Structure formats: C-alpha cells, structure tokens
Amino acid sequence: NGFYRFKLEANDADHITITKHIMIATSRDPEVKQSPLMDVVKTFINTVKDVSYEAIELEHIKAYQAAFEHLDVKIDGDKEIDGYLRYANYQTLISASRHDHVHSLSAKGLTGEKYNQFVWWDAESYQLPIFTRSYPIITKHALMYRYERLEQAKLNAQEASFRGAKYPFVSSVKGDEKVWPYARHPFMQIHINSDIAYAVIDYFRHTGDLTFMKDYGFEMLKALSLYWIDRITCDDHHCEIKTVTGTDEHHPYVDNDAYTNYLTHYVLKETKRLNESYQLSMFSKDDENTLNTIINTLKRPVANNGLIPQFDGYFDLSRSLEVVGHGAAKGFQMKESGLYQNSQIIKQPDVLLLYNYVDIDIDKHSYAQNYDYYERMCEKSSSLTYPVHAIGALDNNRYLTFYEYFKQSLILDIADLHGGSWQGLHSACLAGGWFTVYRGIFGISHINNKLHMKPNLPPFFNRVTFKFMYQDVMVHATLDETHLRLKTDGTKVINLYINEKPHTINQHLEVMIHG
C-alpha cells in the first residue's frame, strides 16, 4: 500500500540499527515484465539484505567502467583537454538507455528539464553518430523509438495531405509534435525526416545489421521517401524543396535550404540503391519515376566560386546585422535584437554540416572557402556550432582555431559559456567531443561503402588513442607524430583506405604517416 509500519520498544541502554532497503521498479524493467511486481520486490530484498552499500557501489562502478570503455579516449600531451574530454564522454554515455527503446536521446540528457525531455533532431544528427560508431545497440534502441512512432508519423503526414511519414521536429513519447508556441517555424524544419532516414542508413552501413533493416529500417525509409515524393516540387526542368526552415532558425521560410536539399538528395539516392540491391519493390512505377526525377534534378546549389548558398537568395542579403532596440526584441536564441531576415548572420552551422558531420560524399574542392565564409557568418548562438567548427578547422589545417572550438565543445557547461548550464547540459555539443576525435583527428569517413581514414594529429597533442566499432568489430586506434596503429578484436579482416591508399587490417596494421 505504499508504506510499512512496525513498532518496537527500547530503553536508553539499547543500541538499535535500522536498515532500510528501497527498490524502484517500473514496467521498463525486464524482471517486472516477467514476474509479478511483489515477487520481484521480495527477490530483491532477499538478494541485498546481507549486502553492504559499498559492495553495491563497487558493482555499479564496475558496470559503468565496462560501458565507458566504448567511449574512452586518451590524449597524451594535454592533460586538461584529456580530462575535459573524459567528462564529456561520461555525460554522453549516461544520456542514453542501453537497455530499451521506451525513449530516445533528449537535448539535455538526464541533467535538466529545459526541453521537457523531448526528442529533437539533435538525437539523429549529433548524438547517434557517436553511438553508431562506438556503442551501436544504443543507436538501435533510438531508431526503434522512431519506428514505434511510425504510425503517428504517418498521421502527421496525412494531416498535411501527404503520403508517407512526417516525424515531428520535437517528439514526445507518443510521437506527436510538442514544440513550444513561441518557436515560429517548427513545422517547416522538415529536415528531421532526412535526419532520421540518414541515421537509419548510417546505422546499416556501419553495422551491417540486415535483420534490423528487413524488420524495421526499409519500412521507415519507404515511408520517409513517399513523404518527400509528395512534398518536393518538380517541373519539366528541376525539382525544389520550397518553404522550409533549415538548421539555422534565424532564417525561416526559405526555398532550397542547402542542408535540407543535399541531405534529402543523399537519403533518397541511397534508398533507391538499397531498394534495387535487395529487390524490395518499395515503390509503384509512377513513384519510382518521380523518385528518379528528384534524384537527377533536385536543386543542390553551388556558386561559380565554389560557395554553397545556404538557401535561395542568401548571398543577396547583407553581410552585417542591423541591430534595433535594446534587446527586448531578441528572438529564439538570437544574440542581438536584429533584423536577421535581412542578414547573412546565421545561428549555427548549416552548410558546414554537409562537409563533416554527415557522410554524403560531397565534393570537398571548395571546403576551405565555405568553411572560412560560414565560420565568419555564424554568431554561434547554438551549442551545436562548436564541434562542427572544430572538425572544419582541423580538416583545413586551422590548428589554433581547431583547438579553440574543440575546447569550447568540451567546457561549454563547465565554463557556462552560454549562461544556461543551470537548465541542464548541452548533450549534443558534449557528444561532439568524441566525434571530433573520430571524424577530425583520425579523419574517419564512409564513402561509397568504403571506410576511409585521413589522420591529422594537431601539434598540441603527442598521441591520441581511442576505439571505434565497424561492422561488428572493435578497432583500437593510436595516432602519434609518425604512425597510425590499428588492431582489431577477433580475426575478421577490415579493408579500408588510409590517405586514399588501400590497406587491410588483419588484427594488426601499422602505417607511417610522417617521417
């Protein structure tokens, strides 16, 4: 009944010790699913009644040490960064469930309720890439969270008169839209559909989990593709995605947002390839024809000088920001009370995500120009800025800039750089610490179904050691000033390219990088 009473009598000379055991159980616990709750409680009490708190604490520490091994990184030569990165990786680990898919990953993890524990695009775009490459069962749980809300996503699409599925930009445990009213444009951030589709594809190419794809993944990709087939506008010459908001929320209601268009093109192209490779017959003949038209003609703008316009008309806007008033008119995470709609000043990376956070094999010829341009235009009012800029800086050998952004990614909440850490930690930004090591320092990417590495050790570090998962194999990687060393658990052979030269990891591989 929720309480228990007992009575005892004692005199002044007696010494009495009362030990109280408390168990918290929910329907998520496997034991509760298998047995009546009171039986579970009795078993628990009998198990722990003669066990000390210190013994239970030790078991807890052992369990977390084993889990943390997946994300552990060692940086020699900079104890400060090494410590901050371990802190960030710990926060990343505890932000996700390793045991079920009742929930996914929220923007604040378990550290605060600022975002009501809802699931945003941060989960698929910033957090799942880390787990896909280090602890893939967590990614699978998060994708199952999306799959179990697929029917609600289909209802969301139907309400807008589209087929397929439209996932909410901010998802509750029910899968309905939960974004707050003062955000003007959540229903236009339809890049969430491609973020989720990309996460499914990314999980499959790194794990080879065909069972998941046959049971759940292909169905999700089909539904997401049907939405895009209806939502994208095509004429006789080209296709466009009109009236959207990209990841940069300072510019709502734009046409042909670069991030949305490039990523959507990639996931539709990959869905078509998977459909053909596994003979799935996902689409009708008419839908297949429309899909081919979209893949062949979807607008993916690039200027003659190699710069990618963030959206149609972006370069026609002012390169400065007109500030009006004294702060009272500040909007959603805007640093100034300004006329952002007339300015190229952006909230967070959009174009730069295409170059380093998503593996869509974009042409890197103009990477440096785009990095230098958009790094200057970004006012960094979102924590999601820092890891993207860190990787971009390292890719383009801006080492001091890399160090600054990398450190900011790790200490954002410790130093309270955005003044809001009391509301909870910035989980996606902290997760970017590990991804910066993976994608930036070790230069790992997956292009045309092949693993590539272009290691680039910053001059501030002597050696970096970490591990990652690929095709169900744990790869241990060490990079120092002269060599890249790789070894695997087990006997499975992994083929990869290091600085564009083919290599094979057969348990051990050592490659000279410099010298």
CSV table of N, CA and C in Angstrom, one decimal, residues 141-289:
chain,number,residue,atom,x,y,z
A,141,HIS,N,18.3,1.1,-30.3
A,141,HIS,CA,17.2,1.4,-29.4
A,141,HIS,C,16.6,2.8,-29.8
A,142,ALA,N,17.4,3.8,-30.2
A,142,ALA,CA,16.9,5.1,-30.5
A,142,ALA,C,16.1,5.0,-31.9
A,143,LEU,N,16.6,4.2,-32.8
A,143,LEU,CA,15.9,4.0,-34.0
A,143,LEU,C,14.6,3.2,-33.8
A,144,MET,N,14.6,2.3,-32.9
A,144,MET,CA,13.3,1.6,-32.6
A,144,MET,C,12.3,2.5,-31.9
A,145,TYR,N,12.8,3.5,-31.2
A,145,TYR,CA,11.9,4.6,-30.6
A,145,TYR,C,11.2,5.2,-31.8
A,146,ARG,N,11.9,5.6,-32.9
A,146,ARG,CA,11.3,6.2,-34.0
A,146,ARG,C,10.3,5.2,-34.8
A,147,TYR,N,10.8,4.0,-34.9
A,147,TYR,CA,9.9,3.0,-35.6
A,147,TYR,C,8.6,2.8,-34.9
A,148,GLU,N,8.6,2.7,-33.6
A,148,GLU,CA,7.4,2.5,-32.9
A,148,GLU,C,6.4,3.7,-32.9
A,149,ARG,N,6.9,4.8,-33.4
A,149,ARG,CA,6.1,6.0,-33.6
A,149,ARG,C,5.9,6.3,-35.1
A,150,LEU,N,6.1,5.3,-35.9
A,150,LEU,CA,5.9,5.5,-37.3
A,150,LEU,C,4.5,5.7,-37.7
A,151,GLU,N,3.5,5.0,-37.0
A,151,GLU,CA,2.1,5.2,-37.4
A,151,GLU,C,1.7,6.7,-37.1
A,152,GLN,N,2.2,7.2,-35.9
A,152,GLN,CA,1.9,8.6,-35.6
A,152,GLN,C,2.5,9.5,-36.7
A,153,ALA,N,3.7,9.2,-37.2
A,153,ALA,CA,4.3,10.0,-38.2
A,153,ALA,C,3.5,10.0,-39.5
A,154,LYS,N,2.9,8.8,-39.8
A,154,LYS,CA,2.1,8.7,-41.0
A,154,LYS,C,0.8,9.6,-40.8
A,155,LEU,N,0.3,9.6,-39.6
A,155,LEU,CA,-0.9,10.5,-39.4
A,155,LEU,C,-0.5,12.0,-39.5
A,156,ASN,N,0.7,12.3,-39.0
A,156,ASN,CA,1.2,13.7,-39.2
A,156,ASN,C,1.3,14.1,-40.7
A,157,ALA,N,1.7,13.1,-41.5
A,157,ALA,CA,1.8,13.4,-43.0
A,157,ALA,C,0.4,13.6,-43.6
A,158,GLN,N,-0.5,12.7,-43.1
A,158,GLN,CA,-1.9,12.8,-43.7
A,158,GLN,C,-2.5,14.1,-43.4
A,159,GLU,N,-2.3,14.6,-42.2
A,159,GLU,CA,-2.9,15.9,-41.8
A,159,GLU,C,-2.4,17.0,-42.7
A,160,ALA,N,-1.2,16.9,-43.3
A,160,ALA,CA,-0.8,17.9,-44.3
A,160,ALA,C,-1.0,17.4,-45.7
A,161,SER,N,-1.9,16.4,-45.9
A,161,SER,CA,-2.3,15.9,-47.2
A,161,SER,C,-1.1,15.3,-48.0
A,162,PHE,N,-0.2,14.7,-47.3
A,162,PHE,CA,0.9,13.9,-47.9
A,162,PHE,C,0.9,12.5,-47.6
A,163,ARG,N,1.4,11.6,-48.4
A,163,ARG,CA,1.6,10.2,-48.1
A,163,ARG,C,2.9,10.1,-47.2
A,164,GLY,N,3.1,8.8,-46.9
A,164,GLY,CA,4.3,8.5,-46.2
A,164,GLY,C,4.3,8.9,-44.7
A,165,ALA,N,5.4,9.3,-44.2
A,165,ALA,CA,5.5,9.7,-42.8
A,165,ALA,C,6.2,11.0,-42.6
A,166,LYS,N,5.7,11.8,-41.7
A,166,LYS,CA,6.4,13.1,-41.3
A,166,LYS,C,6.6,13.1,-39.8
A,167,TYR,N,7.8,12.9,-39.4
A,167,TYR,CA,8.2,12.9,-38.0
A,167,TYR,C,8.1,14.3,-37.4
A,168,PRO,N,7.7,14.5,-36.2
A,168,PRO,CA,7.7,15.8,-35.6
A,168,PRO,C,9.1,16.3,-35.3
A,169,PHE,N,9.2,17.6,-35.4
A,169,PHE,CA,10.5,18.2,-35.1
A,169,PHE,C,10.9,18.0,-33.6
A,170,VAL,N,9.9,18.0,-32.8
A,170,VAL,CA,10.1,17.8,-31.3
A,170,VAL,C,9.1,16.7,-30.9
A,171,SER,N,9.6,15.6,-30.6
A,171,SER,CA,8.8,14.4,-30.4
A,171,SER,C,8.6,14.0,-28.9
A,172,SER,N,7.4,13.7,-28.5
A,172,SER,CA,7.1,13.2,-27.2
A,172,SER,C,7.2,11.6,-27.2
A,173,VAL,N,6.9,11.0,-26.1
A,173,VAL,CA,6.8,9.5,-26.1
A,173,VAL,C,5.7,9.0,-27.0
A,174,LYS,N,4.8,9.9,-27.3
A,174,LYS,CA,3.7,9.5,-28.3
A,174,LYS,C,4.1,9.7,-29.7
A,175,GLY,N,5.0,10.6,-30.0
A,175,GLY,CA,5.4,10.8,-31.3
A,175,GLY,C,4.7,12.0,-32.0
A,176,ASP,N,4.0,12.8,-31.2
A,176,ASP,CA,3.3,13.9,-31.8
A,176,ASP,C,4.2,15.2,-31.6
A,177,GLU,N,3.8,16.3,-32.3
A,177,GLU,CA,4.6,17.5,-32.3
A,177,GLU,C,4.4,18.2,-30.9
A,178,LYS,N,5.5,18.6,-30.3
A,178,LYS,CA,5.5,19.2,-29.0
A,178,LYS,C,6.3,20.4,-28.8
A,179,VAL,N,6.7,21.0,-30.0
A,179,VAL,CA,7.5,22.2,-29.9
A,179,VAL,C,6.7,23.4,-29.3
A,180,TRP,N,7.3,24.3,-28.6
A,180,TRP,CA,6.6,25.3,-27.9
A,180,TRP,C,6.1,26.4,-28.9
A,181,PRO,N,5.0,27.1,-28.5
A,181,PRO,CA,4.4,28.0,-29.4
A,181,PRO,C,5.3,29.2,-29.9
A,182,TYR,N,6.2,29.7,-29.1
A,182,TYR,CA,7.0,30.9,-29.5
A,182,TYR,C,8.0,30.6,-30.5
A,183,ALA,N,8.3,29.3,-30.8
A,183,ALA,CA,9.2,29.0,-31.9
A,183,ALA,C,8.3,29.1,-33.2
A,184,ARG,N,8.7,30.0,-34.1
A,184,ARG,CA,7.8,30.4,-35.2
A,184,ARG,C,7.7,29.3,-36.3
A,185,HIS,N,8.6,28.4,-36.3
A,185,HIS,CA,8.7,27.6,-37.6
A,185,HIS,C,9.0,26.2,-37.4
A,186,PRO,N,8.6,25.5,-36.4
A,186,PRO,CA,8.9,24.1,-36.2
A,186,PRO,C,8.4,23.2,-37.3
A,187,PHE,N,7.2,23.6,-37.8
A,187,PHE,CA,6.6,22.7,-38.8
A,187,PHE,C,7.3,22.8,-40.2
A,188,MET,N,8.2,23.8,-40.3
A,188,MET,CA,9.0,23.9,-41.5
A,188,MET,C,10.3,23.2,-41.5
A,189,GLN,N,10.7,22.8,-40.3
A,189,GLN,CA,12.0,22.1,-40.2
A,189,GLN,C,11.9,20.6,-40.5
A,190,ILE,N,11.5,20.4,-41.8
A,190,ILE,CA,11.2,19.1,-42.2
A,190,ILE,C,12.5,18.3,-42.6
A,191,HIS,N,13.6,19.0,-42.4
A,191,HIS,CA,14.9,18.2,-42.5
A,191,HIS,C,14.9,17.0,-41.5
A,192,ILE,N,14.1,17.1,-40.4
A,192,ILE,CA,14.0,16.0,-39.5
A,192,ILE,C,13.8,14.6,-40.2
A,193,ASN,N,13.0,14.6,-41.2
A,193,ASN,CA,12.7,13.4,-42.0
A,193,ASN,C,14.0,12.8,-42.6
A,194,SER,N,14.8,13.7,-43.1
A,194,SER,CA,16.1,13.2,-43.7
A,194,SER,C,17.1,12.9,-42.7
A,195,ASP,N,17.1,13.6,-41.5
A,195,ASP,CA,18.0,13.3,-40.4
A,195,ASP,C,17.7,11.9,-39.9
A,196,ILE,N,16.4,11.5,-39.8
A,196,ILE,CA,16.1,10.1,-39.3
A,196,ILE,C,16.5,9.1,-40.4
A,197,ALA,N,16.1,9.4,-41.7
A,197,ALA,CA,16.5,8.5,-42.7
A,197,ALA,C,18.0,8.3,-42.8
A,198,TYR,N,18.7,9.3,-42.7
A,198,TYR,CA,20.2,9.2,-42.7
A,198,TYR,C,20.7,8.4,-41.5
A,199,ALA,N,20.1,8.5,-40.4
A,199,ALA,CA,20.5,7.7,-39.2
A,199,ALA,C,20.3,6.3,-39.4
A,200,VAL,N,19.2,5.9,-40.1
A,200,VAL,CA,18.9,4.5,-40.4
A,200,VAL,C,20.0,4.0,-41.4
A,201,ILE,N,20.3,4.7,-42.5
A,201,ILE,CA,21.3,4.3,-43.4
A,201,ILE,C,22.7,4.2,-42.8
A,202,ASP,N,23.0,5.2,-42.0
A,202,ASP,CA,24.3,5.3,-41.3
A,202,ASP,C,24.5,4.1,-40.4
A,203,TYR,N,23.4,3.7,-39.7
A,203,TYR,CA,23.5,2.6,-38.8
A,203,TYR,C,23.8,1.3,-39.6
A,204,PHE,N,23.1,1.2,-40.7
A,204,PHE,CA,23.2,-0.1,-41.5
A,204,PHE,C,24.6,-0.2,-42.1
A,205,ARG,N,25.1,0.9,-42.7
A,205,ARG,CA,26.4,0.8,-43.3
A,205,ARG,C,27.6,0.6,-42.4
A,206,HIS,N,27.4,1.0,-41.1
A,206,HIS,CA,28.4,0.7,-40.1
A,206,HIS,C,28.3,-0.6,-39.3
A,207,THR,N,27.1,-1.1,-39.3
A,207,THR,CA,26.9,-2.4,-38.5
A,207,THR,C,26.6,-3.6,-39.4
A,208,GLY,N,26.0,-3.4,-40.6
A,208,GLY,CA,25.6,-4.5,-41.5
A,208,GLY,C,24.4,-5.2,-40.9
A,209,ASP,N,23.6,-4.6,-40.0
A,209,ASP,CA,22.5,-5.2,-39.4
A,209,ASP,C,21.3,-5.4,-40.3
A,210,LEU,N,21.4,-6.4,-41.2
A,210,LEU,CA,20.4,-6.6,-42.2
A,210,LEU,C,19.0,-7.0,-41.6
A,211,THR,N,19.1,-7.7,-40.5
A,211,THR,CA,17.9,-8.1,-39.8
A,211,THR,C,17.0,-6.9,-39.4
A,212,PHE,N,17.7,-5.9,-38.8
A,212,PHE,CA,17.0,-4.7,-38.4
A,212,PHE,C,16.4,-4.0,-39.6
A,213,MET,N,17.2,-4.0,-40.7
A,213,MET,CA,16.6,-3.3,-41.9
A,213,MET,C,15.4,-4.0,-42.5
A,214,LYS,N,15.5,-5.3,-42.5
A,214,LYS,CA,14.3,-6.1,-43.1
A,214,LYS,C,13.1,-6.0,-42.2
A,215,ASP,N,13.3,-5.9,-40.9
A,215,ASP,CA,12.2,-5.9,-39.9
A,215,ASP,C,11.6,-4.5,-39.8
A,216,TYR,N,12.5,-3.5,-39.8
A,216,TYR,CA,12.1,-2.1,-39.5
A,216,TYR,C,12.7,-1.0,-40.4
A,217,GLY,N,13.9,-1.1,-40.8
A,217,GLY,CA,14.6,0.0,-41.4
A,217,GLY,C,14.1,0.3,-42.8
A,218,PHE,N,13.9,-0.7,-43.7
A,218,PHE,CA,13.4,-0.5,-45.0
A,218,PHE,C,12.0,0.1,-45.0
A,219,GLU,N,11.2,-0.3,-44.1
A,219,GLU,CA,9.8,0.2,-43.9
A,219,GLU,C,9.9,1.7,-43.6
A,220,MET,N,10.8,2.1,-42.7
A,220,MET,CA,10.9,3.5,-42.4
A,220,MET,C,11.4,4.3,-43.6
A,221,LEU,N,12.4,3.8,-44.3
A,221,LEU,CA,12.9,4.5,-45.5
A,221,LEU,C,11.8,4.7,-46.6
A,222,LYS,N,11.0,3.7,-46.7
A,222,LYS,CA,10.0,3.8,-47.7
A,222,LYS,C,9.0,4.9,-47.4
A,223,ALA,N,8.5,4.9,-46.1
A,223,ALA,CA,7.6,5.9,-45.7
A,223,ALA,C,8.1,7.3,-45.8
A,224,LEU,N,9.4,7.5,-45.4
A,224,LEU,CA,10.0,8.8,-45.4
A,224,LEU,C,10.2,9.2,-46.9
A,225,SER,N,10.5,8.3,-47.8
A,225,SER,CA,10.7,8.7,-49.2
A,225,SER,C,9.3,9.1,-49.8
A,226,LEU,N,8.3,8.4,-49.5
A,226,LEU,CA,7.0,8.7,-50.0
A,226,LEU,C,6.6,10.2,-49.6
A,227,TYR,N,6.9,10.5,-48.4
A,227,TYR,CA,6.6,11.9,-48.0
A,227,TYR,C,7.4,12.9,-48.9
A,228,TRP,N,8.7,12.6,-49.1
A,228,TRP,CA,9.4,13.5,-50.0
A,228,TRP,C,8.9,13.5,-51.4
A,229,ILE,N,8.5,12.4,-51.9
A,229,ILE,CA,8.0,12.4,-53.3
A,229,ILE,C,6.8,13.3,-53.4
A,230,ASP,N,5.9,13.4,-52.4
A,230,ASP,CA,4.8,14.3,-52.5
A,230,ASP,C,5.2,15.7,-52.1
A,231,ARG,N,6.1,15.9,-51.2
A,231,ARG,CA,6.4,17.2,-50.7
A,231,ARG,C,7.3,18.0,-51.7
A,232,ILE,N,8.2,17.4,-52.4
A,232,ILE,CA,9.1,18.1,-53.3
A,232,ILE,C,8.4,18.6,-54.6
A,233,THR,N,8.7,19.8,-55.0
A,233,THR,CA,8.0,20.4,-56.2
A,233,THR,C,8.9,20.2,-57.4
A,234,CYS,N,8.3,19.7,-58.5
A,234,CYS,CA,9.1,19.4,-59.7
A,234,CYS,C,8.4,20.0,-60.9
A,235,ASP,N,9.1,20.6,-61.8
A,235,ASP,CA,8.6,21.0,-63.1
A,235,ASP,C,9.4,20.2,-64.2
A,236,ASP,N,9.3,20.7,-65.4
A,236,ASP,CA,9.9,20.0,-66.5
A,236,ASP,C,11.5,20.0,-66.5
A,237,HIS,N,12.0,20.9,-65.7
A,237,HIS,CA,13.5,21.0,-65.7
A,237,HIS,C,14.2,20.6,-64.4
A,238,HIS,N,13.6,20.9,-63.3
A,238,HIS,CA,14.3,20.6,-62.0
A,238,HIS,C,13.3,20.5,-60.9
A,239,CYS,N,13.8,20.0,-59.7
A,239,CYS,CA,12.9,19.8,-58.5
A,239,CYS,C,13.5,20.7,-57.4
A,240,GLU,N,12.6,21.2,-56.5
A,240,GLU,CA,12.9,22.1,-55.4
A,240,GLU,C,12.2,21.7,-54.2
A,241,ILE,N,12.8,22.1,-53.0
A,241,ILE,CA,12.1,21.9,-51.7
A,241,ILE,C,11.9,23.3,-51.2
A,242,LYS,N,10.6,23.8,-51.3
A,242,LYS,CA,10.3,25.1,-51.0
A,242,LYS,C,9.7,25.3,-49.6
A,243,THR,N,9.8,26.5,-49.1
A,243,THR,CA,9.2,26.9,-47.8
A,243,THR,C,9.5,26.0,-46.7
A,244,VAL,N,10.8,26.1,-46.3
A,244,VAL,CA,11.3,25.3,-45.2
A,244,VAL,C,12.1,26.2,-44.3
A,245,THR,N,12.5,25.6,-43.1
A,245,THR,CA,13.5,26.2,-42.3
A,245,THR,C,14.6,25.2,-42.1
A,246,GLY,N,15.8,25.6,-42.3
A,246,GLY,CA,17.0,24.7,-42.2
A,246,GLY,C,17.3,24.6,-40.7
A,247,THR,N,18.6,24.2,-40.5
A,247,THR,CA,19.0,24.1,-39.1
A,247,THR,C,19.2,25.5,-38.5
A,248,ASP,N,19.5,26.5,-39.4
A,248,ASP,CA,19.7,27.9,-39.0
A,248,ASP,C,18.3,28.5,-38.8
A,249,GLU,N,17.8,28.6,-37.5
A,249,GLU,CA,16.5,29.0,-37.3
A,249,GLU,C,16.3,30.5,-37.4
A,250,HIS,N,17.4,31.3,-37.6
A,250,HIS,CA,17.3,32.7,-37.8
A,250,HIS,C,16.7,33.0,-39.2
A,251,HIS,N,16.6,32.1,-40.1
A,251,HIS,CA,16.0,32.3,-41.4
A,251,HIS,C,14.9,31.3,-41.7
A,252,PRO,N,13.7,31.5,-41.2
A,252,PRO,CA,12.6,30.6,-41.5
A,252,PRO,C,12.0,30.9,-42.9
A,253,TYR,N,11.3,29.9,-43.4
A,253,TYR,CA,10.5,30.0,-44.7
A,253,TYR,C,11.4,30.4,-45.8
A,254,VAL,N,12.4,29.6,-46.1
A,254,VAL,CA,13.3,29.8,-47.3
A,254,VAL,C,13.1,28.7,-48.3
A,255,ASP,N,13.5,28.9,-49.5
A,255,ASP,CA,13.5,27.9,-50.5
A,255,ASP,C,14.9,27.2,-50.7
A,256,ASN,N,14.9,25.9,-50.9
A,256,ASN,CA,16.1,25.2,-51.2
A,256,ASN,C,17.2,25.4,-50.2
A,257,ASP,N,16.9,25.2,-49.0
A,257,ASP,CA,17.9,25.2,-47.9
A,257,ASP,C,19.0,24.2,-48.2
A,258,ALA,N,20.2,24.6,-48.2
A,258,ALA,CA,21.3,23.7,-48.6
A,258,ALA,C,21.4,22.4,-47.8
A,259,TYR,N,21.3,22.5,-46.5
A,259,TYR,CA,21.4,21.2,-45.7
A,259,TYR,C,20.2,20.3,-46.0
A,260,THR,N,19.0,20.9,-46.1
A,260,THR,CA,17.8,20.0,-46.4
A,260,THR,C,17.9,19.4,-47.7
A,261,ASN,N,18.3,20.2,-48.8
A,261,ASN,CA,18.3,19.6,-50.1
A,261,ASN,C,19.4,18.6,-50.3
A,262,TYR,N,20.6,18.9,-49.9
A,262,TYR,CA,21.7,18.0,-50.1
A,262,TYR,C,21.5,16.7,-49.3
A,263,LEU,N,21.1,16.8,-48.1
A,263,LEU,CA,20.9,15.5,-47.3
A,263,LEU,C,19.7,14.7,-47.8
A,264,THR,N,18.6,15.4,-48.2
A,264,THR,CA,17.5,14.7,-48.8
A,264,THR,C,17.8,14.0,-50.1
A,265,HIS,N,18.6,14.6,-50.9
A,265,HIS,CA,19.1,14.0,-52.1
A,265,HIS,C,19.8,12.7,-51.8
A,266,TYR,N,20.7,12.8,-50.8
A,266,TYR,CA,21.5,11.6,-50.5
A,266,TYR,C,20.7,10.5,-50.0
A,267,VAL,N,19.7,10.8,-49.1
A,267,VAL,CA,19.0,9.6,-48.5
A,267,VAL,C,18.0,9.0,-49.5
A,268,LEU,N,17.5,9.9,-50.4
A,268,LEU,CA,16.7,9.3,-51.5
A,268,LEU,C,17.5,8.4,-52.5
A,269,LYS,N,18.7,8.9,-52.8
A,269,LYS,CA,19.6,8.1,-53.7
A,269,LYS,C,20.0,6.8,-53.0
A,270,GLU,N,20.3,6.8,-51.7
A,270,GLU,CA,20.6,5.6,-51.0
A,270,GLU,C,19.4,4.7,-50.9
A,271,THR,N,18.3,5.2,-50.6
A,271,THR,CA,17.1,4.4,-50.5
A,271,THR,C,16.8,3.7,-51.9
A,272,LYS,N,17.0,4.4,-53.0
A,272,LYS,CA,16.8,3.8,-54.3
A,272,LYS,C,17.8,2.7,-54.5
A,273,ARG,N,19.1,2.9,-54.1
A,273,ARG,CA,20.1,1.9,-54.2
A,273,ARG,C,19.8,0.7,-53.4
A,274,LEU,N,19.4,0.9,-52.2
A,274,LEU,CA,19.0,-0.3,-51.3
A,274,LEU,C,17.8,-1.0,-51.9
A,275,ASN,N,16.8,-0.3,-52.4
A,275,ASN,CA,15.6,-0.9,-52.9
A,275,ASN,C,16.0,-1.8,-54.1
A,276,GLU,N,16.9,-1.4,-54.9
A,276,GLU,CA,17.4,-2.2,-56.1
A,276,GLU,C,18.3,-3.3,-55.6
A,277,SER,N,19.2,-3.0,-54.7
A,277,SER,CA,20.1,-4.1,-54.3
A,277,SER,C,19.5,-5.3,-53.6
A,278,TYR,N,18.4,-5.0,-52.8
A,278,TYR,CA,17.7,-6.1,-52.1
A,278,TYR,C,16.4,-6.4,-52.7
A,279,GLN,N,16.1,-5.9,-54.0
A,279,GLN,CA,14.9,-6.2,-54.7
A,279,GLN,C,13.7,-6.1,-53.9
A,280,LEU,N,13.5,-4.9,-53.3
A,280,LEU,CA,12.4,-4.8,-52.3
A,280,LEU,C,11.1,-4.3,-52.9
A,281,SER,N,11.1,-3.7,-54.1
A,281,SER,CA,9.8,-3.2,-54.7
A,281,SER,C,9.1,-2.3,-53.8
A,282,MET,N,9.8,-1.3,-53.3
A,282,MET,CA,9.2,-0.4,-52.3
A,282,MET,C,8.1,0.5,-53.0
A,283,PHE,N,8.4,0.9,-54.3
A,283,PHE,CA,7.6,1.9,-54.9
A,283,PHE,C,6.8,1.5,-56.1
A,284,SER,N,5.7,2.1,-56.4
A,284,SER,CA,5.0,1.9,-57.6
A,284,SER,C,5.8,2.5,-58.8
A,285,LYS,N,5.4,2.1,-60.0
A,285,LYS,CA,6.1,2.6,-61.2
A,285,LYS,C,6.1,4.1,-61.3
A,286,ASP,N,5.0,4.7,-61.0
A,286,ASP,CA,4.9,6.2,-61.0
A,286,ASP,C,5.8,6.8,-59.9
A,287,ASP,N,5.8,6.3,-58.7
A,287,ASP,CA,6.6,6.8,-57.7
A,287,ASP,C,8.1,6.6,-58.0
A,288,GLU,N,8.4,5.5,-58.6
A,288,GLU,CA,9.8,5.2,-59.0
A,288,GLU,C,10.3,6.3,-60.0
A,289,ASN,N,9.4,6.6,-61.0
A,289,ASN,CA,9.8,7.6,-62.0
A,289,ASN,C,10.0,9.0,-61.3
